[in-house]
Amino acid sequence: MISEIDRCARCGFCEAVCPTYNAVRMRHMGPRGRLQMARAVLDGGVSSRYVVESLATCLRCRACELVCPASIRIVDAIVEARKRLYARA
Amino acid sequence: MEDWIRALRDLVVDNLKRNRFPLPADRSICSRWASGLPEGGRRVLYSSCMYQLAPLIAKAVDVLQKVGASSGGVRAKLAAAGARVFGGFLLKPSDEEARRADGILRNIATMLSKAGVQFGVLRDEPYSGALLYELGFEEDFASYAREVYRYFKERGVEEVITVDPHTHYVLERVYPKYVERFDLKVVSYMDLVKPSKASVVKAVVHDSCLYARYLDRYDVYRRLLDSVGVVHVEDPYVTGKAYSGCCGGPIESVRPDVAGEVAKIRVRQLSKLSDTVITVCPICYVNLSRAASGLKILDLAEVIS
Protein backbone atom coordinates (compact mmCIF):
# COMPACT_ATOMS: atom_id res chain seq x y z
CA MET A 1 0.00 0.00 0.00
CA ILE A 2 2.86 2.40 0.78
CA SER A 3 4.34 1.96 -2.70
CA GLU A 4 0.92 2.73 -4.14
CA ILE A 5 0.66 5.90 -2.03
CA ASP A 6 4.11 6.89 -3.29
CA ARG A 7 2.72 7.08 -6.82
CA CYS A 8 0.95 10.29 -5.77
CA ALA A 9 2.28 13.13 -7.93
CA ARG A 10 0.58 15.75 -5.71
CA CYS A 11 -1.29 17.11 -8.72
CA GLY A 12 -4.26 18.09 -6.55
CA PHE A 13 -6.99 16.95 -8.94
CA CYS A 14 -8.42 14.98 -6.02
CA GLU A 15 -8.79 18.10 -3.91
CA ALA A 16 -10.98 19.74 -6.54
CA VAL A 17 -13.64 17.07 -6.06
CA CYS A 18 -13.24 16.28 -2.34
CA PRO A 19 -16.32 17.43 -0.39
CA THR A 20 -14.50 17.85 2.94
CA TYR A 21 -11.56 19.72 1.40
CA ASN A 22 -13.97 22.07 -0.33
CA ALA A 23 -15.86 22.59 2.92
CA VAL A 24 -12.89 23.48 5.14
CA ARG A 25 -9.94 24.15 2.79
CA MET A 26 -7.39 22.42 5.01
CA ARG A 27 -4.92 20.12 3.32
CA HIS A 28 -5.13 17.30 5.89
CA MET A 29 -8.89 17.21 5.25
CA GLY A 30 -8.41 16.42 1.55
CA PRO A 31 -7.25 13.28 -0.28
CA ARG A 32 -3.62 14.16 -0.92
CA GLY A 33 -3.11 15.24 2.68
CA ARG A 34 -4.93 12.14 3.90
CA LEU A 35 -2.72 9.93 1.74
CA GLN A 36 0.38 11.32 3.44
CA MET A 37 -1.24 10.85 6.87
CA ALA A 38 -2.12 7.28 5.88
CA ARG A 39 1.44 6.69 4.73
CA ALA A 40 2.79 7.86 8.10
CA VAL A 41 0.46 5.52 9.99
CA LEU A 42 1.12 2.52 7.72
CA ASP A 43 4.84 3.16 8.12
CA GLY A 44 4.45 2.94 11.90
CA GLY A 45 4.77 6.69 12.45
CA VAL A 46 3.60 8.69 15.44
CA SER A 47 -0.04 9.68 15.61
CA SER A 48 -1.31 13.16 16.38
CA ARG A 49 -4.64 14.93 16.63
CA TYR A 50 -4.28 15.97 12.98
CA VAL A 51 -3.65 12.40 11.81
CA VAL A 52 -6.81 11.18 13.54
CA GLU A 53 -8.85 14.15 12.31
CA SER A 54 -7.57 13.62 8.78
CA LEU A 55 -8.35 9.90 8.56
CA ALA A 56 -11.58 9.98 10.55
CA THR A 57 -13.21 12.64 8.39
CA CYS A 58 -12.87 10.88 5.02
CA LEU A 59 -16.39 10.37 3.66
CA ARG A 60 -15.20 7.38 1.58
CA CYS A 61 -17.27 8.79 -1.28
CA ARG A 62 -14.60 7.80 -3.85
CA ALA A 63 -14.92 11.03 -5.84
CA CYS A 64 -11.12 11.43 -5.59
CA GLU A 65 -10.37 7.98 -7.00
CA LEU A 66 -12.26 8.65 -10.19
CA VAL A 67 -10.08 11.66 -11.03
CA CYS A 68 -6.72 10.37 -9.78
CA PRO A 69 -4.36 10.13 -12.79
CA ALA A 70 -2.21 7.60 -10.92
CA SER A 71 -5.25 5.38 -10.18
CA ILE A 72 -4.34 5.16 -6.50
CA ARG A 73 -6.88 3.31 -4.36
CA ILE A 74 -7.09 6.32 -2.07
CA VAL A 75 -10.05 5.20 0.04
CA ASP A 76 -8.59 1.74 0.62
CA ALA A 77 -5.33 3.33 1.84
CA ILE A 78 -7.19 5.68 4.19
CA VAL A 79 -9.46 2.93 5.54
CA GLU A 80 -6.52 0.57 6.12
CA ALA A 81 -4.53 3.26 7.93
CA ARG A 82 -7.52 4.21 10.04
CA LYS A 83 -8.08 0.61 11.01
CA ARG A 84 -4.46 0.29 12.16
CA LEU A 85 -4.59 3.60 13.99
CA TYR A 86 -7.66 2.61 15.99
CA ALA A 87 -6.32 -0.88 16.66
CA ARG A 88 -3.18 0.72 18.13
CA ALA A 89 -5.16 3.01 20.44
CA MET B 1 -10.90 13.89 18.75
CA GLU B 2 -9.65 10.44 19.70
CA ASP B 3 -11.68 10.52 22.91
CA TRP B 4 -14.71 11.61 20.92
CA ILE B 5 -14.41 8.71 18.48
CA ARG B 6 -13.81 6.31 21.35
CA ALA B 7 -16.99 7.62 23.02
CA LEU B 8 -18.96 7.01 19.83
CA ARG B 9 -17.55 3.51 19.52
CA ASP B 10 -18.42 2.69 23.15
CA LEU B 11 -21.94 4.04 22.68
CA VAL B 12 -22.56 2.01 19.53
CA VAL B 13 -20.94 -1.24 20.73
CA ASP B 14 -22.66 -1.04 24.11
CA ASN B 15 -26.09 -0.60 22.53
CA LEU B 16 -25.56 -3.25 19.86
CA LYS B 17 -24.67 -5.74 22.57
CA ARG B 18 -27.70 -4.92 24.69
CA ASN B 19 -30.27 -4.18 22.07
CA ARG B 20 -28.96 -5.02 18.57
CA PHE B 21 -29.57 -1.33 17.81
CA PRO B 22 -26.67 1.18 17.75
CA LEU B 23 -28.26 3.93 19.83
CA PRO B 24 -30.27 4.01 23.04
CA ALA B 25 -33.81 3.85 21.68
CA ASP B 26 -37.01 1.90 22.10
CA ARG B 27 -36.76 -0.81 19.45
CA SER B 28 -40.50 -0.84 18.89
CA ILE B 29 -39.98 2.15 16.55
CA CYS B 30 -38.31 -0.27 14.11
CA SER B 31 -41.22 -2.64 13.56
CA ARG B 32 -44.40 -0.54 13.57
CA TRP B 33 -44.35 -0.30 9.78
CA ALA B 34 -44.42 -4.09 9.49
CA SER B 35 -47.74 -4.66 11.23
CA GLY B 36 -50.00 -6.94 9.21
CA LEU B 37 -47.19 -8.31 7.03
CA PRO B 38 -46.34 -12.04 7.13
CA GLU B 39 -43.56 -13.03 9.53
CA GLY B 40 -40.35 -14.81 8.45
CA GLY B 41 -39.76 -17.04 5.45
CA ARG B 42 -36.99 -17.72 2.99
CA ARG B 43 -37.01 -14.16 1.61
CA VAL B 44 -37.30 -11.19 3.99
CA LEU B 45 -37.66 -7.46 3.57
CA TYR B 46 -34.91 -6.13 5.86
CA SER B 47 -35.12 -2.46 6.91
CA SER B 48 -32.19 -2.61 9.38
CA CYS B 49 -34.18 0.20 10.99
CA MET B 50 -32.20 2.67 8.88
CA TYR B 51 -35.08 5.04 8.15
CA GLN B 52 -35.88 5.32 11.86
CA LEU B 53 -32.22 5.46 12.87
CA ALA B 54 -31.07 8.24 10.51
CA PRO B 55 -32.76 11.16 12.36
CA LEU B 56 -31.57 9.75 15.71
CA ILE B 57 -27.87 10.01 14.83
CA ALA B 58 -28.02 13.81 14.94
CA LYS B 59 -29.97 13.69 18.21
CA ALA B 60 -27.33 11.39 19.77
CA VAL B 61 -24.54 13.70 18.62
CA ASP B 62 -26.39 16.67 20.16
CA VAL B 63 -26.53 14.88 23.51
CA LEU B 64 -22.86 13.87 23.31
CA GLN B 65 -21.87 17.42 22.40
CA LYS B 66 -23.47 18.71 25.56
CA VAL B 67 -20.84 16.80 27.52
CA GLY B 68 -17.88 17.37 25.23
CA ALA B 69 -16.47 19.15 22.23
CA SER B 70 -16.28 17.62 18.77
CA SER B 71 -12.56 18.18 18.54
CA GLY B 72 -9.60 18.45 20.86
CA GLY B 73 -9.22 20.26 24.15
CA VAL B 74 -10.05 19.40 27.69
CA ARG B 75 -13.77 19.08 27.03
CA ALA B 76 -13.12 16.25 24.59
CA LYS B 77 -12.01 14.16 27.55
CA LEU B 78 -15.50 14.54 29.00
CA ALA B 79 -16.92 13.14 25.79
CA ALA B 80 -15.24 9.82 26.57
CA ALA B 81 -17.93 9.42 29.18
CA GLY B 82 -20.54 9.87 26.46
CA ALA B 83 -21.65 6.26 26.37
CA ARG B 84 -22.62 6.48 30.00
CA VAL B 85 -24.29 9.87 29.72
CA PHE B 86 -27.47 8.46 28.25
CA GLY B 87 -28.19 6.25 31.27
CA GLY B 88 -31.86 5.34 31.11
CA PHE B 89 -32.56 8.09 28.58
CA LEU B 90 -33.92 6.92 25.22
CA LEU B 91 -33.72 8.75 21.91
CA LYS B 92 -36.99 9.09 20.02
CA PRO B 93 -37.78 10.21 16.50
CA SER B 94 -40.42 12.95 16.35
CA ASP B 95 -43.95 11.83 15.42
CA GLU B 96 -43.44 13.29 11.95
CA GLU B 97 -40.09 11.50 11.47
CA ALA B 98 -41.58 8.19 12.66
CA ARG B 99 -44.65 8.55 10.43
CA ARG B 100 -42.47 9.35 7.44
CA ALA B 101 -40.15 6.36 8.00
CA ASP B 102 -43.10 3.99 8.46
CA GLY B 103 -44.79 5.37 5.33
CA ILE B 104 -41.68 4.86 3.17
CA LEU B 105 -41.23 1.26 4.35
CA ARG B 106 -44.93 0.45 3.90
CA ASN B 107 -44.82 1.88 0.38
CA ILE B 108 -41.80 -0.30 -0.45
CA ALA B 109 -43.64 -3.36 0.92
CA THR B 110 -46.73 -2.50 -1.14
CA MET B 111 -44.70 -1.99 -4.33
CA LEU B 112 -42.97 -5.34 -3.80
CA SER B 113 -46.29 -7.12 -3.28
CA LYS B 114 -47.75 -5.50 -6.39
CA ALA B 115 -44.71 -6.65 -8.37
CA GLY B 116 -45.51 -10.21 -7.30
CA VAL B 117 -42.58 -10.55 -4.89
CA GLN B 118 -43.32 -12.80 -1.93
CA PHE B 119 -41.54 -11.89 1.27
CA GLY B 120 -41.82 -11.89 5.03
CA VAL B 121 -40.58 -9.52 7.72
CA LEU B 122 -38.71 -10.10 10.98
CA ARG B 123 -40.21 -7.94 13.70
CA ASP B 124 -37.14 -8.19 15.94
CA GLU B 125 -34.64 -7.76 13.09
CA PRO B 126 -31.17 -6.65 14.24
CA TYR B 127 -29.36 -3.57 12.93
CA SER B 128 -26.74 -4.43 10.28
CA GLY B 129 -23.78 -2.80 12.08
CA ALA B 130 -23.05 -0.42 9.17
CA LEU B 131 -22.42 2.55 11.48
CA LEU B 132 -19.71 0.65 13.37
CA TYR B 133 -18.00 -0.33 10.13
CA GLU B 134 -18.19 3.23 8.81
CA LEU B 135 -16.72 4.63 12.02
CA GLY B 136 -13.70 2.38 11.36
CA PHE B 137 -14.03 -0.22 14.11
CA GLU B 138 -13.76 -3.27 11.91
CA GLU B 139 -12.98 -5.84 14.61
CA ASP B 140 -16.07 -4.87 16.58
CA PHE B 141 -18.05 -4.89 13.36
CA ALA B 142 -16.78 -8.34 12.36
CA SER B 143 -17.91 -10.02 15.56
CA TYR B 144 -21.29 -8.28 15.41
CA ALA B 145 -21.73 -9.22 11.71
CA ARG B 146 -21.26 -12.90 12.60
CA GLU B 147 -24.05 -12.55 15.18
CA VAL B 148 -26.42 -10.96 12.67
CA TYR B 149 -25.65 -13.66 10.11
CA ARG B 150 -26.41 -16.34 12.70
CA TYR B 151 -29.71 -14.60 13.44
CA PHE B 152 -30.74 -14.83 9.78
CA LYS B 153 -29.61 -18.44 9.40
CA GLU B 154 -31.45 -19.57 12.54
CA ARG B 155 -34.65 -18.22 10.98
CA GLY B 156 -34.10 -19.98 7.65
CA VAL B 157 -33.50 -16.77 5.69
CA GLU B 158 -31.83 -17.27 2.31
CA GLU B 159 -32.50 -13.94 0.62
CA VAL B 160 -32.57 -10.40 2.01
CA ILE B 161 -34.27 -7.45 0.32
CA THR B 162 -32.59 -4.22 1.41
CA VAL B 163 -34.06 -0.71 1.39
CA ASP B 164 -30.95 1.48 1.77
CA PRO B 165 -27.39 1.60 0.39
CA HIS B 166 -25.53 1.31 3.71
CA THR B 167 -27.18 -1.96 4.68
CA HIS B 168 -26.89 -3.28 1.14
CA TYR B 169 -23.19 -2.46 0.94
CA VAL B 170 -22.19 -4.08 4.22
CA LEU B 171 -24.28 -7.19 3.58
CA GLU B 172 -23.18 -7.72 0.00
CA ARG B 173 -19.56 -6.53 0.13
CA VAL B 174 -18.32 -6.50 3.72
CA TYR B 175 -20.04 -9.40 5.51
CA PRO B 176 -18.49 -11.99 3.14
CA LYS B 177 -15.02 -10.76 4.24
CA TYR B 178 -15.73 -11.42 7.89
CA VAL B 179 -18.39 -14.13 7.96
CA GLU B 180 -17.23 -17.60 6.97
CA ARG B 181 -19.33 -19.32 4.30
CA PHE B 182 -21.63 -16.28 3.98
CA ASP B 183 -24.33 -17.31 1.53
CA LEU B 184 -27.22 -14.87 1.85
CA LYS B 185 -28.48 -13.48 -1.44
CA VAL B 186 -28.74 -9.68 -1.19
CA VAL B 187 -31.06 -7.71 -3.47
CA SER B 188 -32.31 -4.15 -3.38
CA TYR B 189 -36.02 -3.35 -3.49
CA MET B 190 -35.20 -1.11 -6.45
CA ASP B 191 -34.24 -4.17 -8.49
CA LEU B 192 -37.68 -5.72 -7.95
CA VAL B 193 -40.40 -3.08 -7.92
CA LYS B 194 -42.46 -1.93 -10.92
CA PRO B 195 -43.94 1.43 -9.96
CA SER B 196 -46.91 2.79 -11.89
CA LYS B 197 -47.14 6.40 -10.73
CA ALA B 198 -45.15 9.29 -9.26
CA SER B 199 -45.92 12.22 -6.98
CA VAL B 200 -43.61 14.70 -8.73
CA VAL B 201 -43.08 15.68 -12.36
CA LYS B 202 -39.54 17.03 -12.36
CA ALA B 203 -36.64 16.77 -9.91
CA VAL B 204 -32.90 16.39 -9.50
CA VAL B 205 -31.47 13.15 -8.14
CA HIS B 206 -28.93 13.30 -5.33
CA ASP B 207 -26.96 10.06 -5.69
CA SER B 208 -25.86 7.94 -2.82
CA CYS B 209 -22.07 7.48 -3.10
CA LEU B 210 -22.53 3.81 -2.28
CA TYR B 211 -25.18 3.17 -4.93
CA ALA B 212 -23.41 5.24 -7.60
CA ARG B 213 -19.74 4.37 -7.06
CA TYR B 214 -19.65 1.14 -5.05
CA LEU B 215 -22.76 -0.83 -5.98
CA ASP B 216 -23.21 0.13 -9.61
CA ARG B 217 -26.83 1.21 -9.27
CA TYR B 218 -26.51 4.72 -10.68
CA ASP B 219 -28.88 3.86 -13.55
CA VAL B 220 -31.32 1.67 -11.61
CA TYR B 221 -33.25 4.42 -9.80
CA ARG B 222 -33.05 6.69 -12.84
CA ARG B 223 -34.73 3.95 -14.87
CA LEU B 224 -37.46 3.68 -12.21
CA LEU B 225 -38.07 7.43 -12.47
CA ASP B 226 -38.15 7.19 -16.27
CA SER B 227 -40.71 4.40 -16.06
CA VAL B 228 -43.19 6.68 -14.29
CA GLY B 229 -42.41 9.80 -16.32
CA VAL B 230 -40.39 11.80 -13.77
CA VAL B 231 -38.02 14.19 -15.54
CA HIS B 232 -34.65 14.15 -13.77
CA VAL B 233 -32.48 17.13 -14.56
CA GLU B 234 -28.86 16.16 -15.11
CA ASP B 235 -25.59 18.06 -15.14
CA PRO B 236 -22.37 16.03 -15.44
CA TYR B 237 -20.62 18.12 -12.76
CA VAL B 238 -23.50 17.87 -10.28
CA THR B 239 -25.19 14.55 -10.95
CA GLY B 240 -22.61 12.66 -13.05
CA LYS B 241 -21.51 9.28 -11.76
CA ALA B 242 -18.00 10.56 -11.07
CA TYR B 243 -18.78 14.05 -9.80
CA SER B 244 -21.99 13.75 -7.80
CA GLY B 245 -21.08 15.09 -4.37
CA CYS B 246 -21.50 13.38 -1.03
CA CYS B 247 -24.09 14.70 1.46
CA GLY B 248 -21.58 14.68 4.33
CA GLY B 249 -23.61 12.10 6.26
CA PRO B 250 -20.84 9.54 6.89
CA ILE B 251 -19.03 11.98 9.20
CA GLU B 252 -22.15 13.37 10.87
CA SER B 253 -21.24 11.66 14.14
CA VAL B 254 -17.49 12.42 13.91
CA ARG B 255 -17.48 16.08 12.83
CA PRO B 256 -21.05 17.42 12.58
CA ASP B 257 -19.70 20.89 11.77
CA VAL B 258 -17.84 19.66 8.66
CA ALA B 259 -20.77 17.39 7.67
CA GLY B 260 -23.04 20.45 7.82
CA GLU B 261 -20.73 22.49 5.58
CA VAL B 262 -20.52 19.64 3.06
CA ALA B 263 -24.33 19.41 2.99
CA LYS B 264 -24.68 23.17 2.43
CA ILE B 265 -22.38 23.03 -0.59
CA ARG B 266 -24.28 20.03 -1.98
CA VAL B 267 -27.65 21.72 -1.51
CA ARG B 268 -26.37 24.82 -3.31
CA GLN B 269 -25.29 22.69 -6.29
CA LEU B 270 -28.59 20.78 -6.46
CA SER B 271 -30.75 23.87 -6.08
CA LYS B 272 -29.36 25.23 -9.35
CA LEU B 273 -31.00 22.32 -11.20
CA SER B 274 -34.38 21.92 -9.49
CA ASP B 275 -36.31 22.87 -6.36
CA THR B 276 -37.17 19.20 -5.77
CA VAL B 277 -34.45 16.74 -4.79
CA ILE B 278 -34.88 12.97 -4.77
CA THR B 279 -32.64 11.01 -2.41
CA VAL B 280 -32.15 7.23 -2.35
CA CYS B 281 -30.65 6.94 1.14
CA PRO B 282 -32.10 7.88 4.56
CA ILE B 283 -28.77 9.36 5.72
CA CYS B 284 -28.60 11.63 2.65
CA TYR B 285 -32.20 12.68 3.28
CA VAL B 286 -31.53 13.74 6.87
CA ASN B 287 -28.26 15.50 6.16
CA LEU B 288 -29.48 17.43 3.11
CA SER B 289 -32.78 18.31 4.79
CA ARG B 290 -30.97 20.09 7.59
CA ALA B 291 -29.11 22.27 5.08
CA ALA B 292 -32.02 22.78 2.67
CA SER B 293 -33.78 26.10 2.60
CA GLY B 294 -36.66 26.32 0.19
CA LEU B 295 -35.77 22.96 -1.36
CA LYS B 296 -38.18 20.05 -1.24
CA ILE B 297 -36.30 16.86 -0.38
CA LEU B 298 -38.02 13.52 -0.91
CA ASP B 299 -36.99 9.89 -0.72
CA LEU B 300 -37.40 7.81 -3.88
CA ALA B 301 -39.99 5.69 -2.06
CA GLU B 302 -42.03 8.85 -1.38
CA VAL B 303 -42.02 9.70 -5.06
CA ILE B 304 -42.81 6.41 -6.79
CA SER B 305 -45.62 4.06 -5.85
Short mmCIF file of C-alpha atoms in Angstrom, two decimals, chain B residues 12-181:
data_model
loop_
_atom_site.label_atom_id
_atom_site.label_comp_id
_atom_site.label_asym_id
_atom_site.label_seq_id
_atom_site.Cartn_x
_atom_site.Cartn_y
_atom_site.Cartn_z
CA VAL B 12 -22.56 2.01 19.53
CA VAL B 13 -20.94 -1.24 20.73
CA ASP B 14 -22.66 -1.04 24.11
CA ASN B 15 -26.09 -0.60 22.53
CA LEU B 16 -25.56 -3.25 19.86
CA LYS B 17 -24.67 -5.74 22.57
CA ARG B 18 -27.70 -4.92 24.69
CA ASN B 19 -30.27 -4.18 22.07
CA ARG B 20 -28.96 -5.02 18.57
CA PHE B 21 -29.57 -1.33 17.81
CA PRO B 22 -26.67 1.18 17.75
CA LEU B 23 -28.26 3.93 19.83
CA PRO B 24 -30.27 4.01 23.04
CA ALA B 25 -33.81 3.85 21.68
CA ASP B 26 -37.01 1.90 22.10
CA ARG B 27 -36.76 -0.81 19.45
CA SER B 28 -40.50 -0.84 18.89
CA ILE B 29 -39.98 2.15 16.55
CA CYS B 30 -38.31 -0.27 14.11
CA SER B 31 -41.22 -2.64 13.56
CA ARG B 32 -44.40 -0.54 13.57
CA TRP B 33 -44.35 -0.30 9.78
CA ALA B 34 -44.42 -4.09 9.49
CA SER B 35 -47.74 -4.66 11.23
CA GLY B 36 -50.00 -6.94 9.21
CA LEU B 37 -47.19 -8.31 7.03
CA PRO B 38 -46.34 -12.04 7.13
CA GLU B 39 -43.56 -13.03 9.53
CA GLY B 40 -40.35 -14.81 8.45
CA GLY B 41 -39.76 -17.04 5.45
CA ARG B 42 -36.99 -17.72 2.99
CA ARG B 43 -37.01 -14.16 1.61
CA VAL B 44 -37.30 -11.19 3.99
CA LEU B 45 -37.66 -7.46 3.57
CA TYR B 46 -34.91 -6.13 5.86
CA SER B 47 -35.12 -2.46 6.91
CA SER B 48 -32.19 -2.61 9.38
CA CYS B 49 -34.18 0.20 10.99
CA MET B 50 -32.20 2.67 8.88
CA TYR B 51 -35.08 5.04 8.15
CA GLN B 52 -35.88 5.32 11.86
CA LEU B 53 -32.22 5.46 12.87
CA ALA B 54 -31.07 8.24 10.51
CA PRO B 55 -32.76 11.16 12.36
CA LEU B 56 -31.57 9.75 15.71
CA ILE B 57 -27.87 10.01 14.83
CA ALA B 58 -28.02 13.81 14.94
CA LYS B 59 -29.97 13.69 18.21
CA ALA B 60 -27.33 11.39 19.77
CA VAL B 61 -24.54 13.70 18.62
CA ASP B 62 -26.39 16.67 20.16
CA VAL B 63 -26.53 14.88 23.51
CA LEU B 64 -22.86 13.87 23.31
CA GLN B 65 -21.87 17.42 22.40
CA LYS B 66 -23.47 18.71 25.56
CA VAL B 67 -20.84 16.80 27.52
CA GLY B 68 -17.88 17.37 25.23
CA ALA B 69 -16.47 19.15 22.23
CA SER B 70 -16.28 17.62 18.77
CA SER B 71 -12.56 18.18 18.54
CA GLY B 72 -9.60 18.45 20.86
CA GLY B 73 -9.22 20.26 24.15
CA VAL B 74 -10.05 19.40 27.69
CA ARG B 75 -13.77 19.08 27.03
CA ALA B 76 -13.12 16.25 24.59
CA LYS B 77 -12.01 14.16 27.55
CA LEU B 78 -15.50 14.54 29.00
CA ALA B 79 -16.92 13.14 25.79
CA ALA B 80 -15.24 9.82 26.57
CA ALA B 81 -17.93 9.42 29.18
CA GLY B 82 -20.54 9.87 26.46
CA ALA B 83 -21.65 6.26 26.37
CA ARG B 84 -22.62 6.48 30.00
CA VAL B 85 -24.29 9.87 29.72
CA PHE B 86 -27.47 8.46 28.25
CA GLY B 87 -28.19 6.25 31.27
CA GLY B 88 -31.86 5.34 31.11
CA PHE B 89 -32.56 8.09 28.58
CA LEU B 90 -33.92 6.92 25.22
CA LEU B 91 -33.72 8.75 21.91
CA LYS B 92 -36.99 9.09 20.02
CA PRO B 93 -37.78 10.21 16.50
CA SER B 94 -40.42 12.95 16.35
CA ASP B 95 -43.95 11.83 15.42
CA GLU B 96 -43.44 13.29 11.95
CA GLU B 97 -40.09 11.50 11.47
CA ALA B 98 -41.58 8.19 12.66
CA ARG B 99 -44.65 8.55 10.43
CA ARG B 100 -42.47 9.35 7.44
CA ALA B 101 -40.15 6.36 8.00
CA ASP B 102 -43.10 3.99 8.46
CA GLY B 103 -44.79 5.37 5.33
CA ILE B 104 -41.68 4.86 3.17
CA LEU B 105 -41.23 1.26 4.35
CA ARG B 106 -44.93 0.45 3.90
CA ASN B 107 -44.82 1.88 0.38
CA ILE B 108 -41.80 -0.30 -0.45
CA ALA B 109 -43.64 -3.36 0.92
CA THR B 110 -46.73 -2.50 -1.14
CA MET B 111 -44.70 -1.99 -4.33
CA LEU B 112 -42.97 -5.34 -3.80
CA SER B 113 -46.29 -7.12 -3.28
CA LYS B 114 -47.75 -5.50 -6.39
CA ALA B 115 -44.71 -6.65 -8.37
CA GLY B 116 -45.51 -10.21 -7.30
CA VAL B 117 -42.58 -10.55 -4.89
CA GLN B 118 -43.32 -12.80 -1.93
CA PHE B 119 -41.54 -11.89 1.27
CA GLY B 120 -41.82 -11.89 5.03
CA VAL B 121 -40.58 -9.52 7.72
CA LEU B 122 -38.71 -10.10 10.98
CA ARG B 123 -40.21 -7.94 13.70
CA ASP B 124 -37.14 -8.19 15.94
CA GLU B 125 -34.64 -7.76 13.09
CA PRO B 126 -31.17 -6.65 14.24
CA TYR B 127 -29.36 -3.57 12.93
CA SER B 128 -26.74 -4.43 10.28
CA GLY B 129 -23.78 -2.80 12.08
CA ALA B 130 -23.05 -0.42 9.17
CA LEU B 131 -22.42 2.55 11.48
CA LEU B 132 -19.71 0.65 13.37
CA TYR B 133 -18.00 -0.33 10.13
CA GLU B 134 -18.19 3.23 8.81
CA LEU B 135 -16.72 4.63 12.02
CA GLY B 136 -13.70 2.38 11.36
CA PHE B 137 -14.03 -0.22 14.11
CA GLU B 138 -13.76 -3.27 11.91
CA GLU B 139 -12.98 -5.84 14.61
CA ASP B 140 -16.07 -4.87 16.58
CA PHE B 141 -18.05 -4.89 13.36
CA ALA B 142 -16.78 -8.34 12.36
CA SER B 143 -17.91 -10.02 15.56
CA TYR B 144 -21.29 -8.28 15.41
CA ALA B 145 -21.73 -9.22 11.71
CA ARG B 146 -21.26 -12.90 12.60
CA GLU B 147 -24.05 -12.55 15.18
CA VAL B 148 -26.42 -10.96 12.67
CA TYR B 149 -25.65 -13.66 10.11
CA ARG B 150 -26.41 -16.34 12.70
CA TYR B 151 -29.71 -14.60 13.44
CA PHE B 152 -30.74 -14.83 9.78
CA LYS B 153 -29.61 -18.44 9.40
CA GLU B 154 -31.45 -19.57 12.54
CA ARG B 155 -34.65 -18.22 10.98
CA GLY B 156 -34.10 -19.98 7.65
CA VAL B 157 -33.50 -16.77 5.69
CA GLU B 158 -31.83 -17.27 2.31
CA GLU B 159 -32.50 -13.94 0.62
CA VAL B 160 -32.57 -10.40 2.01
CA ILE B 161 -34.27 -7.45 0.32
CA THR B 162 -32.59 -4.22 1.41
CA VAL B 163 -34.06 -0.71 1.39
CA ASP B 164 -30.95 1.48 1.77
CA PRO B 165 -27.39 1.60 0.39
CA HIS B 166 -25.53 1.31 3.71
CA THR B 167 -27.18 -1.96 4.68
CA HIS B 168 -26.89 -3.28 1.14
CA TYR B 169 -23.19 -2.46 0.94
CA VAL B 170 -22.19 -4.08 4.22
CA LEU B 171 -24.28 -7.19 3.58
CA GLU B 172 -23.18 -7.72 0.00
CA ARG B 173 -19.56 -6.53 0.13
CA VAL B 174 -18.32 -6.50 3.72
CA TYR B 175 -20.04 -9.40 5.51
CA PRO B 176 -18.49 -11.99 3.14
CA LYS B 177 -15.02 -10.76 4.24
CA TYR B 178 -15.73 -11.42 7.89
CA VAL B 179 -18.39 -14.13 7.96
CA GLU B 180 -17.23 -17.60 6.97
CA ARG B 181 -19.33 -19.32 4.30
#
